Short mmCIF file of C-alpha atoms in Angstrom, two decimals:
data_model
loop_
_atom_site.label_atom_id
_atom_site.label_comp_id
_atom_site.label_asym_id
_atom_site.label_seq_id
_atom_site.Cartn_x
_atom_site.Cartn_y
_atom_site.Cartn_z
CA UNK A 1 -20.44 -21.39 3.36
CA UNK A 2 -18.99 -24.22 1.04
CA UNK A 3 -21.55 -23.32 -1.98
CA UNK A 4 -21.12 -19.49 -1.18
CA UNK A 5 -17.14 -19.59 -1.47
CA UNK A 6 -17.16 -21.89 -4.68
CA UNK A 7 -19.82 -19.47 -6.57
CA UNK A 8 -17.38 -16.64 -5.83
CA UNK A 9 -14.20 -18.34 -7.44
CA UNK A 10 -15.38 -16.87 -10.69
CA UNK A 11 -15.22 -17.56 -14.26
CA UNK A 12 -12.19 -17.76 -16.70
CA UNK A 13 -10.81 -14.48 -17.40
CA UNK A 14 -7.45 -14.37 -19.69
CA UNK A 15 -4.84 -11.45 -18.84
CA UNK A 16 -4.76 -11.84 -15.36
CA UNK A 17 -3.54 -13.84 -12.90
CA UNK A 18 -6.30 -14.85 -11.37
CA UNK A 19 -9.64 -16.87 -12.79
CA UNK A 20 -11.94 -13.69 -12.21
CA UNK A 21 -12.64 -10.56 -14.09
CA UNK A 22 -10.67 -7.43 -12.20
CA UNK A 23 -12.58 -5.17 -10.57
CA UNK A 24 -11.60 -1.89 -12.34
CA UNK A 25 -11.63 1.70 -10.23
CA UNK A 26 -14.94 2.94 -9.79
CA UNK A 27 -16.26 6.10 -8.15
CA UNK A 28 -17.55 3.64 -5.48
CA UNK A 29 -14.51 2.45 -4.70
CA UNK A 30 -14.20 5.70 -2.60
CA UNK A 31 -14.66 5.44 1.43
CA UNK A 32 -16.93 7.35 3.35
CA UNK A 33 -18.61 10.90 1.55
CA UNK A 34 -17.00 12.90 -0.73
CA UNK A 35 -17.90 15.87 1.13
CA UNK A 36 -15.91 14.37 4.21
CA UNK A 37 -12.86 13.54 2.09
CA UNK A 38 -12.83 17.08 0.59
CA UNK A 39 -13.06 18.66 4.09
CA UNK A 40 -10.94 16.26 6.19
CA UNK A 41 -7.82 15.11 3.97
CA UNK A 42 -6.79 18.75 3.22
CA UNK A 43 -6.87 19.50 6.85
CA UNK A 44 -5.00 16.56 7.71
CA UNK A 45 -2.43 17.37 5.45
CA UNK A 46 -2.11 21.23 6.25
CA UNK A 47 -2.00 20.31 10.06
CA UNK A 48 0.39 16.97 9.96
CA UNK A 49 2.99 18.00 7.56
CA UNK A 50 4.23 21.47 9.69
CA UNK A 51 3.91 19.81 13.04
CA UNK A 52 5.66 16.79 11.96
CA UNK A 53 8.37 19.17 9.98
CA UNK A 54 8.46 21.19 13.17
CA UNK A 55 9.37 18.46 15.62
CA UNK A 56 12.02 16.96 13.23
CA UNK A 57 13.75 20.14 12.57
CA UNK A 58 13.79 21.15 16.03
CA UNK A 59 14.66 17.93 17.32
CA UNK A 60 17.71 17.80 15.08
CA UNK A 61 18.83 21.45 16.06
CA UNK A 62 18.60 20.03 19.69
CA UNK A 63 21.00 17.15 18.68
CA UNK A 64 23.66 19.42 16.78
CA UNK A 65 23.47 21.91 20.10
CA UNK A 66 23.92 19.26 22.68
CA UNK A 67 26.29 16.61 21.10
CA UNK A 68 29.65 17.13 19.03
CA UNK A 69 30.02 15.91 15.38
CA UNK A 70 32.23 13.04 16.78
CA UNK A 71 29.67 11.92 19.29
CA UNK A 72 26.90 12.44 16.16
CA UNK A 73 29.13 10.08 13.90
CA UNK A 74 29.94 7.43 16.37
CA UNK A 75 26.45 6.91 18.04
CA UNK A 76 24.12 4.41 16.19
CA UNK A 77 21.22 5.82 18.02
CA UNK A 78 21.50 9.54 18.28
CA UNK A 79 18.33 10.25 20.19
CA UNK A 80 19.39 7.53 22.73
CA UNK A 81 22.98 9.05 23.26
CA UNK A 82 20.91 12.74 23.21
CA UNK A 83 19.14 11.37 26.21
CA UNK A 84 21.81 9.78 28.14
CA UNK A 85 23.93 12.89 27.92
CA UNK A 86 21.14 15.40 29.03
CA UNK A 87 18.64 13.52 30.96
CA UNK A 88 20.19 11.47 33.16
CA UNK A 89 18.24 8.92 35.08
CA UNK A 90 15.26 9.93 32.92
CA UNK A 91 16.99 9.19 29.72
CA UNK A 92 15.06 6.11 29.42
CA UNK A 93 12.04 8.20 28.19
CA UNK A 94 14.12 8.91 24.76
CA UNK A 95 14.14 4.76 23.73
CA UNK A 96 10.68 4.61 24.83
CA UNK A 97 9.57 7.53 22.49
CA UNK A 98 11.64 6.00 19.50
CA UNK A 99 9.64 2.80 19.86
CA UNK A 100 6.44 4.26 20.26
CA UNK A 101 7.29 6.61 17.20
CA UNK A 102 8.23 3.14 15.32
CA UNK A 103 4.98 1.80 16.34
CA UNK A 104 3.03 4.41 14.85
CA UNK A 105 4.66 3.89 11.51
CA UNK A 106 4.57 0.31 11.43
CA UNK A 107 0.97 0.55 12.10
CA UNK A 108 0.41 3.02 9.30
CA UNK A 109 2.39 1.20 6.92
CA UNK A 110 0.51 -2.16 7.78
CA UNK A 111 -2.67 -0.55 6.80
CA UNK A 112 -1.38 1.10 3.83
CA UNK A 113 0.56 -1.91 2.41
CA UNK A 114 -1.84 -4.44 2.57
CA UNK A 115 -4.40 -2.08 0.81
CA UNK A 116 -2.18 -1.82 -2.23
CA UNK A 117 -2.23 -5.64 -2.10
CA UNK A 118 -5.79 -5.68 -2.08
CA UNK A 119 -5.90 -2.76 -4.71
CA UNK A 120 -3.71 -4.75 -7.12
CA UNK A 121 -5.73 -7.87 -6.59
CA UNK A 122 -8.77 -5.73 -7.73
CA UNK A 123 -7.27 -4.74 -10.88
CA UNK A 124 -6.25 -8.12 -11.77
CA UNK A 125 -2.33 -8.19 -10.87
CA UNK A 126 -2.18 -10.13 -8.14
CA UNK A 127 -3.98 -13.42 -7.04
CA UNK A 128 -7.95 -12.98 -6.62
CA UNK A 129 -7.67 -14.13 -3.11
CA UNK A 130 -5.81 -11.03 -2.02
CA UNK A 131 -8.93 -8.81 -3.11
CA UNK A 132 -11.20 -10.43 -0.70
CA UNK A 133 -12.48 -9.24 2.58
CA UNK A 134 -13.93 -10.89 6.03
CA UNK A 135 -17.79 -11.52 5.46
CA UNK A 136 -18.61 -9.86 8.75
CA UNK A 137 -15.92 -7.64 9.66
CA UNK A 138 -14.96 -6.17 6.23
CA UNK A 139 -11.14 -6.56 6.60
CA UNK A 140 -8.73 -7.78 3.82
CA UNK A 141 -7.71 -10.53 5.79
CA UNK A 142 -5.76 -12.41 2.90
CA UNK A 143 -3.78 -9.25 1.94
CA UNK A 144 -2.95 -8.51 5.41
CA UNK A 145 -1.39 -12.15 5.72
CA UNK A 146 0.49 -11.72 2.49
CA UNK A 147 2.01 -8.69 4.21
CA UNK A 148 3.04 -10.17 7.01
CA UNK A 149 4.54 -12.97 5.49
CA UNK A 150 6.35 -10.95 3.22
CA UNK A 151 7.71 -8.86 5.75
CA UNK A 152 9.09 -12.08 7.81
CA UNK A 153 10.55 -12.98 4.55
CA UNK A 154 12.60 -9.62 4.34
CA UNK A 155 13.66 -10.06 8.16
CA UNK A 156 15.51 -13.38 7.61
CA UNK A 157 18.56 -11.19 6.44
CA UNK A 158 21.17 -10.41 8.94
CA UNK A 159 22.27 -6.88 7.60
CA UNK A 160 19.52 -4.85 8.62
CA UNK A 161 20.82 -1.40 7.40
CA UNK A 162 21.10 -2.94 4.29
CA UNK A 163 17.70 -4.00 3.88
CA UNK A 164 16.61 -0.44 5.18
CA UNK A 165 18.56 1.13 2.27
CA UNK A 166 17.02 -1.19 -0.39
CA UNK A 167 13.40 -0.99 0.94
CA UNK A 168 14.10 2.69 1.46
CA UNK A 169 15.19 3.61 -2.08
CA UNK A 170 12.58 1.34 -3.87
CA UNK A 171 9.79 3.10 -2.02
CA UNK A 172 11.02 6.66 -2.66
CA UNK A 173 11.49 5.68 -6.13
CA UNK A 174 7.81 4.70 -6.41
CA UNK A 175 6.93 7.68 -4.35
CA UNK A 176 8.02 9.76 -7.28
CA UNK A 177 6.57 7.65 -10.21
CA UNK A 178 2.86 7.94 -8.33
CA UNK A 179 3.29 11.58 -8.42
CA UNK A 180 4.27 11.83 -11.80
CA UNK A 181 1.23 9.46 -12.45
CA UNK A 182 -0.95 11.70 -11.25
CA UNK A 183 0.51 14.48 -13.53
CA UNK A 184 -0.05 12.37 -16.47
CA UNK A 185 -3.42 11.82 -15.26
CA UNK A 186 -4.48 15.20 -15.09
CA UNK A 187 -3.20 16.03 -18.30
CA UNK A 188 -4.49 13.45 -20.34
CA UNK A 189 -7.86 12.93 -18.51
CA UNK A 190 -8.47 16.51 -17.22
CA UNK A 191 -12.44 15.83 -16.81
CA UNK A 192 -11.84 12.75 -14.77
CA UNK A 193 -13.84 12.59 -11.54
CA UNK A 194 -11.75 13.37 -8.82
CA UNK A 195 -12.60 13.50 -4.64
CA UNK A 196 -9.49 15.79 -4.31
CA UNK A 197 -8.14 18.21 -7.12
CA UNK A 198 -5.16 20.40 -6.08
CA UNK A 199 -2.92 22.65 -8.18
CA UNK A 200 -0.29 21.15 -10.10
CA UNK A 201 2.41 23.37 -9.07
CA UNK A 202 2.64 21.16 -5.82
CA UNK A 203 3.40 17.39 -7.32
CA UNK A 204 5.98 19.62 -9.55
CA UNK A 205 7.63 21.00 -6.85
CA UNK A 206 7.74 17.46 -5.20
CA UNK A 207 9.18 15.90 -8.25
CA UNK A 208 11.94 18.66 -8.48
CA UNK A 209 12.91 17.64 -4.82
CA UNK A 210 12.43 14.12 -5.61
CA UNK A 211 14.93 14.09 -8.53
CA UNK A 212 17.55 15.82 -6.99
CA UNK A 213 17.55 13.51 -3.97
CA UNK A 214 17.08 10.41 -6.20
CA UNK A 215 20.13 11.50 -8.33
CA UNK A 216 22.06 12.53 -5.06
CA UNK A 217 21.37 8.89 -3.76
CA UNK A 218 22.26 7.04 -7.35
CA UNK A 219 25.52 9.01 -7.27
CA UNK A 220 26.62 8.29 -3.88
CA UNK A 221 25.52 4.76 -3.48
CA UNK A 222 25.39 3.29 -6.87
CA UNK A 223 25.70 -0.38 -5.59
CA UNK A 224 22.80 0.09 -3.07
CA UNK A 225 20.77 1.58 -5.68
CA UNK A 226 21.58 -0.96 -8.44
CA UNK A 227 20.59 -4.07 -5.99
CA UNK A 228 17.28 -1.89 -5.11
CA UNK A 229 16.70 -1.82 -8.80
CA UNK A 230 17.42 -5.60 -9.55
CA UNK A 231 15.07 -6.60 -6.73
CA UNK A 232 12.20 -4.23 -7.94
CA UNK A 233 12.71 -5.36 -11.82
CA UNK A 234 12.30 -9.06 -10.51
CA UNK A 235 8.49 -8.18 -10.69
CA UNK A 236 8.88 -7.79 -14.28
CA UNK A 237 8.80 -11.88 -15.32
CA UNK A 238 6.30 -12.23 -12.65
CA UNK A 239 4.07 -10.07 -14.53
CA UNK A 240 4.42 -11.31 -18.00
CA UNK A 241 3.75 -14.92 -16.59
CA UNK A 242 0.86 -14.17 -14.44
CA UNK A 243 -0.99 -11.53 -16.20
CA UNK A 244 0.54 -10.78 -19.62
CA UNK A 245 0.16 -14.10 -20.48
CA UNK A 246 -3.17 -14.94 -21.49
CA UNK A 247 -3.51 -18.58 -22.62
CA UNK A 248 -2.43 -20.12 -19.30
CA UNK A 249 -2.87 -24.09 -19.25
CA UNK A 250 -6.03 -25.60 -17.82
CA UNK A 251 -3.99 -26.95 -15.18
CA UNK A 252 -2.54 -23.50 -14.15
CA UNK A 253 -6.22 -22.27 -13.92
CA UNK A 254 -7.22 -25.06 -11.59
CA UNK A 255 -4.45 -24.72 -9.18
CA UNK A 256 -5.43 -21.26 -8.69
CA UNK A 257 -8.81 -21.79 -8.50
CA UNK A 258 -8.11 -24.24 -5.57
CA UNK A 259 -5.65 -22.52 -3.56
CA UNK A 260 -8.47 -19.51 -3.88
CA UNK A 261 -11.01 -21.75 -2.59
CA UNK A 262 -9.00 -23.01 0.37
CA UNK A 263 -8.10 -19.63 1.07
CA UNK A 264 -11.65 -18.71 1.30
CA UNK A 265 -12.67 -21.26 3.75
CA UNK A 266 -9.54 -20.72 5.91
CA UNK A 267 -10.18 -17.15 6.01
CA UNK A 268 -13.94 -16.74 5.69
CA UNK A 269 -13.76 -14.28 2.91
CA UNK A 270 -15.56 -13.19 -0.24
CA UNK A 271 -15.62 -10.54 -2.85
CA UNK A 272 -16.65 -7.23 -1.97
CA UNK A 273 -20.09 -6.20 -3.06
CA UNK A 274 -20.56 -3.93 -5.84
CA UNK A 275 -23.38 -1.30 -5.78
CA UNK A 276 -26.01 -1.97 -8.83
CA UNK A 277 -25.25 -0.09 -11.74
CA UNK A 278 -21.65 0.75 -10.69
CA UNK A 279 -20.23 -1.09 -13.68
CA UNK A 280 -22.97 0.19 -16.15
CA UNK A 281 -20.56 1.13 -18.84
CA UNK A 282 -19.81 -2.56 -19.14
CA UNK A 283 -23.21 -3.67 -18.86
CA UNK A 284 -22.27 -5.73 -16.07
CA UNK A 285 -23.71 -5.88 -12.41
CA UNK A 286 -22.24 -7.96 -9.53
CA UNK A 287 -24.74 -9.36 -6.96
CA UNK A 288 -24.20 -8.35 -3.53
CA UNK A 289 -22.49 -11.27 -1.79
CA UNK A 290 -24.52 -12.21 1.57
CA UNK A 291 -22.68 -14.68 3.84
CA UNK A 292 -24.54 -17.38 5.93
CA UNK A 293 -22.74 -16.44 8.77
CA UNK A 294 -23.36 -12.86 8.62
CA UNK A 295 -26.97 -13.56 8.09
CA UNK A 296 -27.28 -15.07 11.63
CA UNK A 297 -26.46 -11.88 12.69
CA UNK A 298 -28.42 -9.95 10.50
CA UNK A 299 -25.60 -8.70 8.97
CA UNK A 300 -24.55 -8.20 5.00
CA UNK A 301 -20.87 -8.19 3.77
CA UNK A 302 -20.84 -4.73 2.44
CA UNK A 303 -18.36 -3.27 0.15
CA UNK A 304 -15.69 -1.86 2.19
#
């Protein structure tokens, strides 16, 4: 196992935060068959969005109908107050339902957030350890642990409502930037291979609503939005020091290599394998990584 981890530390790669050349997006990064993705993703969107919209709209209609404006403004948890007013002894259903809904949202955020760190590391914008997966389960354990630690740090604040405002504004800002990037890619690279293609009218409509809500947020809460932007901009010096700065000192590279090797031993992770010929335009191929632990069970660490 030690030899396997050492050989996967990689080679020096200027312009990246780590010492291994970043894995660029390739068609083999897709999970599953394209036919399944083209069928299931639109189906999930067309079912989930109307359903969630229906539930939220009618829940708010129920709140407004059953509660006065004064009660709505005075309540810290409108759903709980609604349950206490109408359900009597069965009012416990509301907090449990809210807890289950929150758990579902956190569960989805846990999966997506860790994959964002995983993808950023594959691009060379984060330490290469975050781009590694478990040798048997193919899960990005370092990215998941990093997500957990960063979440615990944010929970150290005493004002939870302010934290929600900061994180909500930053997330919403990046949602719009992501959708705008999709439009730019479709215009500049119209022949780019994509698993799903939709009409550009939908992202344009989204950006119109996004711009309206963003401007309204900046106007109504300029201090909160300004602090959120400042928090976001703290990543700029990290980018210049870790990624843009190419000629890093040897001691820095050695330290990153040692930390990467230590993290690999603790989490039992390696780089994902790439299919042969996936990097044909660069004339490079990576050999499939096989763990001795996986060999004992007759399994290989495959590209997840």
